[in-house]
Amino acid sequence: MYRFLLTPRWWGINVFAILAIPFCVFMGSWQLSRFEDRVDSHQQQEDRSARAKAAAARPLDSLLPVDKITSGRQASARGHYDTGHQLLVPGRTLDDKRGKSQGFYVLTLLRTDGGKALPVVRGWLPGDANKKADVAKVPSPPKGEVTVSGALQASENQGTDGVQAGGGLPKGQLGMISAASLVNIVPYEVYDAWITLTDTQDPLRPVPPAAAEGSGLDLKAFQNLGYTGEWFVFAGFVVFMWFRLFRRESEAAKDAALGILSEGVAAR
């Protein structure tokens, strides 16, 4: 009755099913492990951020280059603010009691004792960086030699939220906080990192440090979870189609054994 399983057609169907099902299960398991890795990385990053807030600030140079371990750590540097190159970073949002508010970062370069400059986000202000009334609220940076400390952050890139990488911004504004963006604005070397101050001048508000790239539950993480479901659905679909074809062939074989011919066969 099941001799049809030995036909070349069914050999091909069986080989395909035998190979496709384990492959789909393997790919689904791999995507699930990727999602779990991102969840673990996110939790580790949150734990490190919590410890970093309570830990004493360490010298900037001891935490470079910025990676998943040092991102969010409290870093300190000594120098004087370059008031001639203060920049506004427009189009940045900050959460408050009423939800997300639109505003801009206030970034001032700190000329360190080592010679390089450190981009320091002194805080955030609500409003429009193109309106004089809003810009007038920005407080002047402290004069003289100062020691600053804040959460260490990696340079932004085109995938960072709020970044305006297309250019075309007015003078005195910066679309992306990175050494590459600043190299043509200031006449000195800039660290490939920046810090966001915890203690800010009124009316500036502190900018929370962002999670290190690849360590948060971002869209990619949930894409991995979605792909997991898709691969397992594919595996189930292969099993379903195999049983459906098998059932149809076995019923046809039974009908043939009982001498029951379909209309199509009888017509011949």
mmCIF file of C-alpha atoms in Angstrom:
data_model
loop_
_atom_site.group_PDB
_atom_site.id
_atom_site.type_symbol
_atom_site.label_atom_id
_atom_site.label_comp_id
_atom_site.label_asym_id
_atom_site.label_seq_id
_atom_site.Cartn_x
_atom_site.Cartn_y
_atom_site.Cartn_z
ATOM 1 C CA MET A 1 0.000 0.000 0.000
ATOM 2 C CA TYR A 2 2.848 2.338 0.763
ATOM 3 C CA ARG A 3 4.994 1.352 -2.169
ATOM 4 C CA PHE A 4 4.579 4.874 -3.505
ATOM 5 C CA LEU A 5 7.133 5.934 -0.879
ATOM 6 C CA LEU A 6 9.780 4.146 -2.947
ATOM 7 C CA THR A 7 9.057 6.106 -6.116
ATOM 8 C CA PRO A 8 11.622 8.699 -7.291
ATOM 9 C CA ARG A 9 9.108 11.477 -6.620
ATOM 10 C CA TRP A 10 8.715 10.470 -2.985
ATOM 11 C CA TRP A 11 12.439 9.917 -2.580
ATOM 12 C CA GLY A 12 12.843 13.581 -3.470
ATOM 13 C CA ILE A 13 10.039 14.642 -1.093
ATOM 14 C CA ASN A 14 11.475 12.595 1.778
ATOM 15 C CA VAL A 15 15.033 13.833 1.286
ATOM 16 C CA PHE A 16 13.794 17.422 1.181
ATOM 17 C CA ALA A 17 11.798 16.957 4.418
ATOM 18 C CA ILE A 18 14.672 15.191 6.198
ATOM 19 C CA LEU A 19 17.033 18.047 5.351
ATOM 20 C CA ALA A 20 14.604 20.968 5.686
ATOM 21 C CA ILE A 21 13.165 20.173 9.134
ATOM 22 C CA PRO A 22 16.498 19.985 11.036
ATOM 23 C CA PHE A 23 17.752 23.040 9.141
ATOM 24 C CA CYS A 24 14.692 25.096 10.143
ATOM 25 C CA VAL A 25 14.948 23.931 13.762
ATOM 26 C CA PHE A 26 18.664 24.769 13.822
ATOM 27 C CA MET A 27 18.102 28.262 12.376
ATOM 28 C CA GLY A 28 15.226 28.906 14.786
ATOM 29 C CA SER A 29 17.355 27.804 17.746
ATOM 30 C CA TRP A 30 20.233 29.996 16.549
ATOM 31 C CA GLN A 31 18.001 33.061 16.240
ATOM 32 C CA LEU A 32 16.586 32.345 19.703
ATOM 33 C CA SER A 33 20.108 32.144 21.141
ATOM 34 C CA ARG A 34 20.898 35.508 19.519
ATOM 35 C CA PHE A 35 17.862 37.035 21.220
ATOM 36 C CA GLU A 36 18.810 35.500 24.573
ATOM 37 C CA ASP A 37 22.361 36.844 24.188
ATOM 38 C CA ARG A 38 20.965 40.335 23.627
ATOM 39 C CA VAL A 39 18.708 40.011 26.685
ATOM 40 C CA ASP A 40 21.678 38.900 28.798
ATOM 41 C CA SER A 41 23.823 41.706 27.386
ATOM 42 C CA HIS A 42 21.076 44.219 28.145
ATOM 43 C CA GLN A 43 20.810 43.013 31.739
ATOM 44 C CA GLN A 44 24.596 43.095 32.160
ATOM 45 C CA GLN A 45 24.697 46.625 30.763
ATOM 46 C CA GLU A 46 21.979 47.750 33.194
ATOM 47 C CA ASP A 47 23.884 46.182 36.078
ATOM 48 C CA ARG A 48 27.109 47.889 34.978
ATOM 49 C CA SER A 49 25.286 51.213 34.623
ATOM 50 C CA ALA A 50 23.878 50.897 38.148
ATOM 51 C CA ARG A 51 27.328 50.116 39.539
ATOM 52 C CA ALA A 52 28.887 52.908 37.474
ATOM 53 C CA LYS A 53 26.543 55.509 38.977
ATOM 54 C CA ALA A 54 27.638 54.550 42.460
ATOM 55 C CA ALA A 55 31.338 54.108 41.626
ATOM 56 C CA ALA A 56 33.894 56.866 41.952
ATOM 57 C CA ALA A 57 34.980 58.579 38.744
ATOM 58 C CA ARG A 58 38.149 57.282 37.150
ATOM 59 C CA PRO A 59 40.610 59.247 34.973
ATOM 60 C CA LEU A 60 39.414 59.468 31.391
ATOM 61 C CA ASP A 61 42.516 57.919 29.800
ATOM 62 C CA SER A 62 42.184 54.790 31.962
ATOM 63 C CA LEU A 63 38.751 54.037 30.461
ATOM 64 C CA LEU A 64 39.618 54.437 26.784
ATOM 65 C CA PRO A 65 38.807 53.154 24.242
ATOM 66 C CA VAL A 66 35.104 53.060 25.007
ATOM 67 C CA ASP A 67 33.571 49.598 24.826
ATOM 68 C CA LYS A 68 30.637 47.700 26.350
ATOM 69 C CA ILE A 69 32.516 47.475 29.645
ATOM 70 C CA THR A 70 33.547 51.118 30.020
ATOM 71 C CA SER A 71 30.476 52.706 28.408
ATOM 72 C CA GLY A 72 28.484 54.473 31.130
ATOM 73 C CA ARG A 73 31.368 54.466 33.631
ATOM 74 C CA GLN A 74 32.053 57.693 35.499
ATOM 75 C CA ALA A 75 35.072 59.402 33.939
ATOM 76 C CA SER A 76 36.883 62.546 35.070
ATOM 77 C CA ALA A 77 39.079 65.015 33.243
ATOM 78 C CA ARG A 78 40.748 68.302 34.084
ATOM 79 C CA GLY A 79 41.162 71.330 31.854
ATOM 80 C CA HIS A 80 39.373 74.486 30.761
ATOM 81 C CA TYR A 81 36.293 74.961 28.613
ATOM 82 C CA ASP A 82 36.749 76.372 25.116
ATOM 83 C CA THR A 83 33.981 78.967 25.193
ATOM 84 C CA GLY A 84 34.674 79.895 21.589
ATOM 85 C CA HIS A 85 33.545 76.488 20.345
ATOM 86 C CA GLN A 86 30.369 75.810 22.288
ATOM 87 C CA LEU A 87 27.920 73.848 20.131
ATOM 88 C CA LEU A 88 24.232 72.986 20.238
ATOM 89 C CA VAL A 89 23.037 69.526 19.226
ATOM 90 C CA PRO A 90 19.450 69.989 17.948
ATOM 91 C CA GLY A 91 16.578 67.548 17.683
ATOM 92 C CA ARG A 92 17.232 65.616 20.895
ATOM 93 C CA THR A 93 14.417 64.315 23.077
ATOM 94 C CA LEU A 94 14.315 63.753 26.810
ATOM 95 C CA ASP A 95 11.719 61.943 28.895
ATOM 96 C CA ASP A 96 9.890 63.858 31.599
ATOM 97 C CA LYS A 97 6.616 63.593 33.528
ATOM 98 C CA ARG A 98 4.660 64.671 30.466
ATOM 99 C CA GLY A 99 6.415 62.252 28.137
ATOM 100 C CA LYS A 100 9.118 62.988 25.601
ATOM 101 C CA SER A 101 10.044 66.628 25.064
ATOM 102 C CA GLN A 102 11.961 68.054 22.134
ATOM 103 C CA GLY A 103 15.051 70.112 22.789
ATOM 104 C CA PHE A 104 18.805 70.261 22.273
ATOM 105 C CA TYR A 105 22.057 69.304 23.966
ATOM 106 C CA VAL A 106 24.578 71.918 25.025
ATOM 107 C CA LEU A 107 28.063 70.658 24.155
ATOM 108 C CA THR A 108 31.258 72.434 25.186
ATOM 109 C CA LEU A 109 34.769 71.206 24.465
ATOM 110 C CA LEU A 110 37.073 70.789 27.430
ATOM 111 C CA ARG A 111 40.734 71.432 26.571
ATOM 112 C CA THR A 112 42.387 68.874 28.825
ATOM 113 C CA ASP A 113 45.818 69.166 30.388
ATOM 114 C CA GLY A 114 46.991 66.484 27.954
ATOM 115 C CA GLY A 115 46.261 68.691 24.956
ATOM 116 C CA LYS A 116 43.288 66.860 23.464
ATOM 117 C CA ALA A 117 39.758 68.157 23.812
ATOM 118 C CA LEU A 118 36.919 66.201 25.389
ATOM 119 C CA PRO A 119 33.358 66.852 24.168
ATOM 120 C CA VAL A 120 31.257 67.498 27.275
ATOM 121 C CA VAL A 121 27.459 67.504 27.094
ATOM 122 C CA ARG A 122 26.728 69.939 29.882
ATOM 123 C CA GLY A 123 23.003 69.260 29.719
ATOM 124 C CA TRP A 124 19.752 69.473 27.786
ATOM 125 C CA LEU A 125 17.302 72.317 27.268
ATOM 126 C CA PRO A 126 13.760 72.152 25.898
ATOM 127 C CA GLY A 127 13.026 74.248 22.861
ATOM 128 C CA ASP A 128 14.433 74.961 19.415
ATOM 129 C CA ALA A 129 18.137 75.490 18.823
ATOM 130 C CA ASN A 130 17.220 77.874 15.978
ATOM 131 C CA LYS A 131 15.257 80.271 18.199
ATOM 132 C CA LYS A 132 17.217 83.042 19.877
ATOM 133 C CA ALA A 133 14.928 83.064 22.921
ATOM 134 C CA ASP A 134 15.671 79.382 23.614
ATOM 135 C CA VAL A 135 19.386 79.712 22.906
ATOM 136 C CA ALA A 136 19.578 82.705 25.273
ATOM 137 C CA LYS A 137 18.718 80.385 28.169
ATOM 138 C CA VAL A 138 22.003 78.470 27.767
ATOM 139 C CA PRO A 139 24.236 79.278 30.758
ATOM 140 C CA SER A 140 27.887 80.151 30.182
ATOM 141 C CA PRO A 141 30.383 77.407 31.066
ATOM 142 C CA PRO A 142 32.576 77.830 34.161
ATOM 143 C CA LYS A 143 35.748 79.824 33.600
ATOM 144 C CA GLY A 144 39.261 78.788 34.496
ATOM 145 C CA GLU A 145 40.573 75.310 35.162
ATOM 146 C CA VAL A 146 37.911 72.831 36.180
ATOM 147 C CA THR A 147 37.562 69.131 36.873
ATOM 148 C CA VAL A 148 34.541 67.518 35.273
ATOM 149 C CA SER A 149 33.078 64.056 35.721
ATOM 150 C CA GLY A 150 30.271 62.280 33.946
ATOM 151 C CA ALA A 151 29.146 59.126 32.198
ATOM 152 C CA LEU A 152 31.498 58.058 29.424
ATOM 153 C CA GLN A 153 29.934 57.545 26.004
ATOM 154 C CA ALA A 154 31.183 56.245 22.658
ATOM 155 C CA SER A 155 31.113 58.529 19.635
ATOM 156 C CA GLU A 156 27.749 58.568 17.910
ATOM 157 C CA ASN A 157 27.170 57.162 14.446
ATOM 158 C CA GLN A 158 24.490 57.400 11.763
ATOM 159 C CA GLY A 159 22.375 54.765 13.514
ATOM 160 C CA THR A 160 22.220 56.629 16.838
ATOM 161 C CA ASP A 161 18.808 58.029 17.783
ATOM 162 C CA GLY A 162 18.471 61.749 17.094
ATOM 163 C CA VAL A 163 21.571 62.021 14.918
ATOM 164 C CA GLN A 164 21.364 64.369 11.942
ATOM 165 C CA ALA A 165 24.126 63.095 9.701
ATOM 166 C CA GLY A 166 22.961 64.828 6.547
ATOM 167 C CA GLY A 167 24.625 68.151 7.363
ATOM 168 C CA GLY A 168 23.177 71.514 6.445
ATOM 169 C CA LEU A 169 22.958 72.714 10.046
ATOM 170 C CA PRO A 170 23.559 76.378 10.918
ATOM 171 C CA LYS A 171 26.902 77.468 12.311
ATOM 172 C CA GLY A 172 27.222 76.626 15.981
ATOM 173 C CA GLN A 173 25.200 73.404 15.688
ATOM 174 C CA LEU A 174 26.342 69.793 15.531
ATOM 175 C CA GLY A 175 24.320 66.874 14.189
ATOM 176 C CA MET A 176 26.417 64.007 15.529
ATOM 177 C CA ILE A 177 28.678 63.882 18.592
ATOM 178 C CA SER A 178 31.849 62.277 17.289
ATOM 179 C CA ALA A 179 35.493 63.078 16.712
ATOM 180 C CA ALA A 180 34.899 62.728 12.961
ATOM 181 C CA SER A 181 32.231 65.461 13.060
ATOM 182 C CA LEU A 182 34.361 67.801 15.162
ATOM 183 C CA VAL A 183 37.644 67.439 13.288
ATOM 184 C CA ASN A 184 36.687 70.140 10.772
ATOM 185 C CA ILE A 185 35.199 72.470 13.383
ATOM 186 C CA VAL A 186 37.983 72.817 15.938
ATOM 187 C CA PRO A 187 41.737 73.331 15.321
ATOM 188 C CA TYR A 188 42.910 70.645 17.758
ATOM 189 C CA GLU A 189 42.645 66.921 18.414
ATOM 190 C CA VAL A 190 39.464 65.537 19.951
ATOM 191 C CA TYR A 191 38.951 62.374 21.977
ATOM 192 C CA ASP A 192 36.952 59.649 20.252
ATOM 193 C CA ALA A 193 34.508 59.724 23.174
ATOM 194 C CA TRP A 194 32.370 62.178 25.141
ATOM 195 C CA ILE A 195 30.830 62.489 28.581
ATOM 196 C CA THR A 196 27.456 63.618 29.821
ATOM 197 C CA LEU A 197 27.547 65.491 33.109
ATOM 198 C CA THR A 198 25.575 64.273 36.092
ATOM 199 C CA ASP A 199 25.594 67.646 37.852
ATOM 200 C CA THR A 200 24.411 70.431 35.573
ATOM 201 C CA GLN A 201 23.902 74.176 35.810
ATOM 202 C CA ASP A 202 20.343 75.484 35.939
ATOM 203 C CA PRO A 203 18.287 75.422 33.778
ATOM 204 C CA LEU A 204 20.185 72.587 32.060
ATOM 205 C CA ARG A 205 18.954 69.071 32.725
ATOM 206 C CA PRO A 206 21.251 66.007 32.839
ATOM 207 C CA VAL A 207 21.313 63.787 29.753
ATOM 208 C CA PRO A 208 21.017 60.099 30.763
ATOM 209 C CA PRO A 209 23.789 57.905 29.369
ATOM 210 C CA ALA A 210 22.790 55.638 26.514
ATOM 211 C CA ALA A 211 23.390 51.892 26.540
ATOM 212 C CA ALA A 212 26.426 50.668 24.632
ATOM 213 C CA GLU A 213 25.723 49.779 21.009
ATOM 214 C CA GLY A 214 24.593 46.181 20.617
ATOM 215 C CA SER A 215 23.779 45.739 24.303
ATOM 216 C CA GLY A 216 20.175 46.928 24.439
ATOM 217 C CA LEU A 217 16.803 45.418 23.566
ATOM 218 C CA ASP A 218 16.606 47.287 20.274
ATOM 219 C CA LEU A 219 14.761 46.491 17.043
ATOM 220 C CA LYS A 220 17.414 43.942 16.048
ATOM 221 C CA ALA A 221 16.780 41.953 19.209
ATOM 222 C CA PHE A 222 13.067 41.644 18.474
ATOM 223 C CA GLN A 223 13.859 40.845 14.845
ATOM 224 C CA ASN A 224 15.819 37.841 16.126
ATOM 225 C CA LEU A 225 12.764 36.796 18.141
ATOM 226 C CA GLY A 226 10.517 37.202 15.098
ATOM 227 C CA TYR A 227 12.886 35.162 12.916
ATOM 228 C CA THR A 228 12.848 32.443 15.600
ATOM 229 C CA GLY A 229 9.099 32.089 15.219
ATOM 230 C CA GLU A 230 9.321 32.120 11.425
ATOM 231 C CA TRP A 231 11.869 29.294 11.271
ATOM 232 C CA PHE A 232 9.816 27.086 13.613
ATOM 233 C CA VAL A 233 6.693 27.829 11.555
ATOM 234 C CA PHE A 234 8.590 26.783 8.413
ATOM 235 C CA ALA A 235 9.557 23.510 10.110
ATOM 236 C CA GLY A 236 5.928 22.885 11.079
ATOM 237 C CA PHE A 237 4.779 23.733 7.550
ATOM 238 C CA VAL A 238 7.160 21.158 6.053
ATOM 239 C CA VAL A 239 5.829 18.489 8.442
ATOM 240 C CA PHE A 240 2.216 19.487 7.654
ATOM 241 C CA MET A 241 2.750 19.341 3.889
ATOM 242 C CA TRP A 242 4.532 15.989 4.116
ATOM 243 C CA PHE A 243 1.623 14.425 6.047
ATOM 244 C CA ARG A 244 -0.900 16.012 3.713
ATOM 245 C CA LEU A 245 0.818 14.579 0.640
ATOM 246 C CA PHE A 246 1.286 11.219 2.377
ATOM 247 C CA ARG A 247 -2.396 11.063 3.322
ATOM 248 C CA ARG A 248 -3.513 11.920 -0.186
ATOM 249 C CA GLU A 249 -1.234 9.293 -1.761
ATOM 250 C CA SER A 250 -2.175 6.607 0.778
ATOM 251 C CA GLU A 251 -5.912 7.231 0.233
ATOM 252 C CA ALA A 252 -5.393 7.030 -3.516
ATOM 253 C CA ALA A 253 -3.500 3.753 -3.047
ATOM 254 C CA LYS A 254 -6.360 2.348 -0.915
ATOM 255 C CA ASP A 255 -8.924 3.367 -3.533
ATOM 256 C CA ALA A 256 -6.861 1.699 -6.236
ATOM 257 C CA ALA A 257 -6.570 -1.493 -4.150
ATOM 258 C CA LEU A 258 -10.385 -1.575 -3.688
ATOM 259 C CA GLY A 259 -10.965 -0.916 -7.352
ATOM 260 C CA ILE A 260 -12.465 2.479 -6.691
ATOM 261 C CA LEU A 261 -11.621 4.800 -9.565
ATOM 262 C CA SER A 262 -11.994 8.563 -9.484
ATOM 263 C CA GLU A 263 -14.028 10.303 -12.147
ATOM 264 C CA GLY A 264 -10.879 11.347 -13.918
ATOM 265 C CA VAL A 265 -9.553 7.814 -14.036
ATOM 266 C CA ALA A 266 -12.949 6.368 -15.086
ATOM 267 C CA ALA A 267 -13.202 8.807 -17.948
ATOM 268 C CA ARG A 268 -10.066 7.359 -19.477
#
